[in-house]
């Protein structure tokens, strides 16, 4: 893949066209190109929370609020061994549970959610996580985003996960101007084939964590630059941008974007950690 990528920060014809009012057909074609490029850019996209059962994924997703997947994955192995069933969570000692999840932040609220989730599953669903959005969002600690994560990754039911990365990117790409996550979900759902909702969610989130950062997106080292109306939000110089690309596939991402691969990554501070 050799993406067409502008090299200057001048307003692009694409940005001007989108600002003036992009036609539905033009947007649909651009969305299709972005989807194809995303699939080529992030063939390894997946849920980065470790789990082996639907309950483990539900627990991990609850813990991921205002935390990183990396931090959650350090906590859940011991947690899953201590509380393998919904009944175990329902009967959990609150102080012990809070201590085990303390490092993920907001541990009191999360403990309330986990104990409440266990009790609700035992009382209403024989201890088994339900498989529908309507039933999932009625459970403690599970909102629409969490429910879509569970549906898409534990039950293979297509779902769009609108986290902060996803919302930021689809607005930068002018897929929607909506800010409300539910409205974003519906707007993107109308543009992306339903069968692809889950994998596209992963691909967009991967791109947000590795390339299209909130503060300084790596515009000059992005495979999507040619179809992005927000090109120039971050550094457009390939060398400067290359330093901002991160993640285990950094070398491949730089090669795909035609950016120099011998640039050292920029230091990552606490404020640069990606949170859902």
Short mmCIF file of C-alpha atoms in Angstrom, two decimals:
data_model
loop_
_atom_site.label_atom_id
_atom_site.label_comp_id
_atom_site.label_asym_id
_atom_site.label_seq_id
_atom_site.Cartn_x
_atom_site.Cartn_y
_atom_site.Cartn_z
CA UNK A 1 0.00 0.00 0.00
CA UNK A 2 1.33 3.42 -0.97
CA UNK A 3 -1.10 6.00 0.43
CA UNK A 4 -1.34 9.42 -1.13
CA UNK A 5 -0.19 11.80 1.57
CA UNK A 6 0.12 15.57 1.48
CA UNK A 7 3.30 16.96 3.02
CA UNK A 8 2.33 20.51 3.97
CA UNK A 9 -0.04 22.05 6.48
CA UNK A 10 -1.90 24.15 3.89
CA UNK A 11 -5.68 23.54 3.93
CA UNK A 12 -6.28 20.61 1.62
CA UNK A 13 -8.96 20.53 -1.07
CA UNK A 14 -10.54 17.71 0.93
CA UNK A 15 -10.82 19.86 4.07
CA UNK A 16 -12.31 22.71 2.06
CA UNK A 17 -14.75 20.38 0.33
CA UNK A 18 -15.89 18.84 3.61
CA UNK A 19 -16.24 22.28 5.21
CA UNK A 20 -18.33 23.44 2.27
CA UNK A 21 -20.60 20.39 2.52
CA UNK A 22 -19.46 16.98 1.33
CA UNK A 23 -21.97 15.06 -0.73
CA UNK A 24 -23.33 11.80 0.74
CA UNK A 25 -21.80 9.87 -2.15
CA UNK A 26 -18.43 11.56 -1.68
CA UNK A 27 -18.46 10.80 2.03
CA UNK A 28 -19.48 7.18 1.45
CA UNK A 29 -16.60 6.69 -0.97
CA UNK A 30 -14.16 8.34 1.43
CA UNK A 31 -15.41 6.21 4.32
CA UNK A 32 -14.90 3.12 2.18
CA UNK A 33 -11.31 4.11 1.41
CA UNK A 34 -10.61 4.76 5.08
CA UNK A 35 -12.06 1.38 6.04
CA UNK A 36 -9.87 -0.40 3.51
CA UNK A 37 -6.78 1.49 4.66
CA UNK A 38 -7.57 0.82 8.32
CA UNK A 39 -7.79 -2.91 7.61
CA UNK A 40 -4.38 -2.81 5.92
CA UNK A 41 -2.87 -0.60 8.61
CA UNK A 42 -4.11 -2.56 11.62
CA UNK A 43 -4.56 -6.22 10.63
CA UNK A 44 -3.71 -7.09 14.24
CA UNK A 45 -6.56 -5.04 15.73
CA UNK A 46 -8.32 -6.81 18.59
CA UNK A 47 -9.72 -6.29 22.06
CA UNK A 48 -6.71 -5.46 24.21
CA UNK A 49 -8.39 -6.56 27.44
CA UNK A 50 -7.40 -10.12 28.39
CA UNK A 51 -10.32 -12.49 29.04
CA UNK A 52 -11.43 -16.08 28.57
CA UNK A 53 -15.14 -15.88 29.49
CA UNK A 54 -17.90 -13.29 28.97
CA UNK A 55 -17.92 -12.54 32.72
CA UNK A 56 -14.17 -11.91 32.70
CA UNK A 57 -14.60 -9.47 29.82
CA UNK A 58 -17.45 -7.68 31.60
CA UNK A 59 -15.30 -7.33 34.72
CA UNK A 60 -12.28 -6.11 32.73
CA UNK A 61 -14.35 -3.57 30.86
CA UNK A 62 -15.82 -2.19 34.09
CA UNK A 63 -12.31 -1.88 35.52
CA UNK A 64 -11.04 -0.15 32.35
CA UNK A 65 -12.99 3.06 33.05
CA UNK A 66 -10.42 5.83 33.59
CA UNK A 67 -7.64 3.25 33.50
CA UNK A 68 -5.47 1.62 30.85
CA UNK A 69 -5.92 -1.84 29.39
CA UNK A 70 -2.34 -2.58 30.42
CA UNK A 71 -3.12 -1.80 34.06
CA UNK A 72 -6.36 -3.80 33.99
CA UNK A 73 -4.57 -6.81 32.52
CA UNK A 74 -2.18 -6.84 35.48
CA UNK A 75 -5.12 -7.06 37.90
CA UNK A 76 -7.56 -9.46 36.26
CA UNK A 77 -5.58 -12.75 36.44
CA UNK A 78 -5.66 -12.77 40.24
CA UNK A 79 -9.19 -11.37 40.26
CA UNK A 80 -10.49 -14.04 37.90
CA UNK A 81 -8.95 -16.78 40.01
CA UNK A 82 -10.47 -15.36 43.20
CA UNK A 83 -13.94 -14.69 41.72
CA UNK A 84 -14.58 -17.13 38.85
CA UNK A 85 -18.40 -16.87 38.94
CA UNK A 86 -21.09 -14.25 39.33
CA UNK A 87 -21.98 -15.74 42.71
CA UNK A 88 -18.41 -15.21 43.89
CA UNK A 89 -18.70 -11.51 43.10
CA UNK A 90 -22.12 -11.31 44.74
CA UNK A 91 -20.64 -12.72 47.96
CA UNK A 92 -17.32 -10.86 47.76
CA UNK A 93 -15.87 -9.14 50.79
CA UNK A 94 -15.92 -5.49 49.80
CA UNK A 95 -12.67 -4.53 51.51
CA UNK A 96 -10.79 -7.42 49.90
CA UNK A 97 -12.20 -6.66 46.46
CA UNK A 98 -11.39 -2.96 46.76
CA UNK A 99 -7.82 -3.78 47.68
CA UNK A 100 -7.44 -6.08 44.67
CA UNK A 101 -8.68 -3.48 42.18
CA UNK A 102 -7.24 -0.39 43.90
CA UNK A 103 -4.62 0.25 41.21
CA UNK A 104 -7.26 0.69 38.48
CA UNK A 105 -8.66 3.81 40.14
CA UNK A 106 -12.19 4.64 41.37
CA UNK A 107 -11.97 1.33 43.20
CA UNK A 108 -14.96 1.93 45.51
CA UNK A 109 -17.35 2.64 42.66
CA UNK A 110 -15.94 -0.27 40.66
CA UNK A 111 -16.30 -2.62 43.63
CA UNK A 112 -19.94 -1.54 43.96
CA UNK A 113 -20.46 -2.29 40.27
CA UNK A 114 -18.80 -5.71 40.42
CA UNK A 115 -20.69 -6.84 43.53
CA UNK A 116 -23.93 -5.46 42.09
CA UNK A 117 -23.27 -7.14 38.77
CA UNK A 118 -22.71 -10.50 40.43
CA UNK A 119 -25.88 -10.18 42.48
CA UNK A 120 -27.97 -9.10 39.48
CA UNK A 121 -26.69 -11.97 37.34
CA UNK A 122 -27.50 -14.49 40.06
CA UNK A 123 -30.95 -13.01 40.73
CA UNK A 124 -32.06 -12.40 37.15
CA UNK A 125 -30.00 -14.59 34.82
CA UNK A 126 -28.98 -17.72 36.75
CA UNK A 127 -25.46 -16.34 37.03
CA UNK A 128 -24.96 -16.13 33.25
CA UNK A 129 -24.27 -12.93 31.33
CA UNK A 130 -27.14 -12.18 28.90
CA UNK A 131 -26.53 -11.83 25.17
CA UNK A 132 -28.66 -8.80 24.28
CA UNK A 133 -27.98 -5.09 24.49
CA UNK A 134 -31.27 -4.38 26.24
CA UNK A 135 -30.55 -6.88 29.01
CA UNK A 136 -26.89 -5.98 29.40
CA UNK A 137 -27.44 -2.24 29.91
CA UNK A 138 -29.83 -2.98 32.79
CA UNK A 139 -26.99 -4.57 34.78
CA UNK A 140 -24.92 -2.59 37.34
CA UNK A 141 -21.74 -1.11 35.89
CA UNK A 142 -22.65 -1.87 32.27
CA UNK A 143 -23.48 1.01 29.98
CA UNK A 144 -23.95 0.94 26.24
CA UNK A 145 -20.21 1.08 25.47
CA UNK A 146 -19.44 -1.82 27.82
CA UNK A 147 -22.38 -3.80 26.45
CA UNK A 148 -21.13 -3.40 22.88
CA UNK A 149 -17.64 -4.54 23.93
CA UNK A 150 -19.16 -7.68 25.48
CA UNK A 151 -21.49 -8.38 22.57
CA UNK A 152 -18.85 -7.95 19.90
CA UNK A 153 -15.98 -9.76 21.59
CA UNK A 154 -17.59 -12.41 23.79
CA UNK A 155 -20.70 -13.25 21.75
CA UNK A 156 -19.79 -12.26 18.15
CA UNK A 157 -22.77 -9.92 17.98
CA UNK A 158 -21.77 -6.81 15.96
CA UNK A 159 -21.38 -3.72 18.09
CA UNK A 160 -19.74 -0.29 17.80
CA UNK A 161 -17.62 0.72 20.78
CA UNK A 162 -17.60 4.50 21.11
CA UNK A 163 -14.76 5.27 23.51
CA UNK A 164 -12.81 8.54 23.58
CA UNK A 165 -10.46 7.43 20.80
CA UNK A 166 -13.30 6.33 18.54
CA UNK A 167 -15.31 9.52 18.98
CA UNK A 168 -12.27 11.71 18.43
CA UNK A 169 -11.24 9.99 15.21
CA UNK A 170 -14.63 9.74 13.51
CA UNK A 171 -15.15 13.45 14.15
CA UNK A 172 -11.70 14.27 12.76
CA UNK A 173 -12.55 12.22 9.70
CA UNK A 174 -15.89 14.10 9.41
CA UNK A 175 -17.92 10.92 9.56
CA UNK A 176 -20.12 12.74 12.04
CA UNK A 177 -20.20 15.95 14.06
CA UNK A 178 -22.10 14.36 16.94
CA UNK A 179 -20.60 14.42 20.44
CA UNK A 180 -23.09 12.17 22.23
CA UNK A 181 -21.75 8.58 22.14
CA UNK A 182 -25.11 7.03 21.27
CA UNK A 183 -25.59 9.45 18.38
CA UNK A 184 -22.03 8.76 17.23
CA UNK A 185 -22.75 5.03 17.34
CA UNK A 186 -25.86 5.41 15.20
CA UNK A 187 -24.20 7.77 12.73
CA UNK A 188 -21.22 5.47 12.19
CA UNK A 189 -23.48 2.42 12.10
CA UNK A 190 -25.19 3.95 9.08
CA UNK A 191 -21.84 4.29 7.27
CA UNK A 192 -20.18 0.97 8.13
CA UNK A 193 -21.59 -2.48 7.22
CA UNK A 194 -23.07 -4.09 10.33
CA UNK A 195 -20.93 -7.21 9.95
CA UNK A 196 -17.83 -5.01 10.37
CA UNK A 197 -18.91 -2.96 13.40
CA UNK A 198 -16.79 -4.85 15.94
CA UNK A 199 -13.57 -5.09 13.94
CA UNK A 200 -13.83 -1.48 12.73
CA UNK A 201 -14.21 -0.40 16.36
CA UNK A 202 -10.93 -2.16 17.16
CA UNK A 203 -9.17 -0.70 14.12
CA UNK A 204 -10.25 2.85 14.90
CA UNK A 205 -9.23 2.49 18.56
CA UNK A 206 -5.87 1.00 17.53
CA UNK A 207 -5.29 3.98 15.25
CA UNK A 208 -6.24 6.41 18.00
CA UNK A 209 -3.85 4.82 20.48
CA UNK A 210 -0.93 4.46 18.11
CA UNK A 211 -1.11 7.30 15.59
CA UNK A 212 -4.00 9.77 15.91
CA UNK A 213 -3.42 10.98 19.47
CA UNK A 214 -5.58 13.55 21.20
CA UNK A 215 -2.88 16.16 21.81
CA UNK A 216 -0.44 15.66 18.93
CA UNK A 217 -1.63 13.31 16.19
CA UNK A 218 1.13 11.98 13.96
CA UNK A 219 -0.33 13.49 10.79
CA UNK A 220 2.89 13.28 8.78
CA UNK A 221 3.19 9.54 9.47
CA UNK A 222 -0.43 8.50 8.99
CA UNK A 223 -1.70 6.14 6.30
CA UNK A 224 -5.07 7.91 6.35
CA UNK A 225 -3.76 11.43 5.73
CA UNK A 226 -4.97 11.58 2.15
CA UNK A 227 -8.58 11.04 3.23
CA UNK A 228 -8.48 13.00 6.50
CA UNK A 229 -9.99 16.51 6.55
CA UNK A 230 -8.14 17.17 9.82
CA UNK A 231 -4.68 16.61 8.33
CA UNK A 232 -2.42 19.23 9.89
CA UNK A 233 -3.92 19.03 13.37
CA UNK A 234 -0.60 17.51 14.39
CA UNK A 235 2.92 17.73 12.91
CA UNK A 236 2.99 17.15 9.16
CA UNK A 237 6.77 16.80 8.92
CA UNK A 238 7.40 13.04 8.51
CA UNK A 239 10.37 13.00 10.89
CA UNK A 240 8.60 14.91 13.64
CA UNK A 241 5.45 12.85 13.16
CA UNK A 242 7.33 9.54 13.13
CA UNK A 243 8.50 10.19 16.69
CA UNK A 244 4.88 10.29 17.82
CA UNK A 245 3.89 6.87 16.46
CA UNK A 246 3.92 4.22 19.15
CA UNK A 247 2.98 0.63 19.88
CA UNK A 248 4.40 -2.82 19.16
CA UNK A 249 3.81 -2.44 15.39
CA UNK A 250 5.50 0.96 15.18
CA UNK A 251 8.06 -0.03 12.52
CA UNK A 252 5.39 -1.48 10.25
CA UNK A 253 3.11 1.55 10.71
CA UNK A 254 5.94 3.90 9.75
CA UNK A 255 6.81 1.80 6.70
CA UNK A 256 3.18 1.77 5.53
CA UNK A 257 3.00 5.55 5.85
CA UNK A 258 6.30 6.06 4.03
CA UNK A 259 7.76 7.74 7.11
CA UNK A 260 11.38 7.33 8.27
CA UNK A 261 11.83 4.29 10.50
CA UNK A 262 15.09 5.35 12.14
CA UNK A 263 13.46 8.08 14.25
CA UNK A 264 13.43 7.40 17.99
CA UNK A 265 9.98 7.44 19.58
CA UNK A 266 9.14 10.45 21.69
CA UNK A 267 9.24 9.87 25.48
CA UNK A 268 5.90 8.82 26.93
CA UNK A 269 4.83 10.55 30.14
CA UNK A 270 1.94 9.81 32.50
CA UNK A 271 -0.31 12.28 30.66
CA UNK A 272 0.30 10.43 27.40
CA UNK A 273 -1.12 7.13 28.61
CA UNK A 274 -4.16 6.08 26.58
CA UNK A 275 -7.34 5.54 28.55
CA UNK A 276 -10.67 4.28 27.23
#
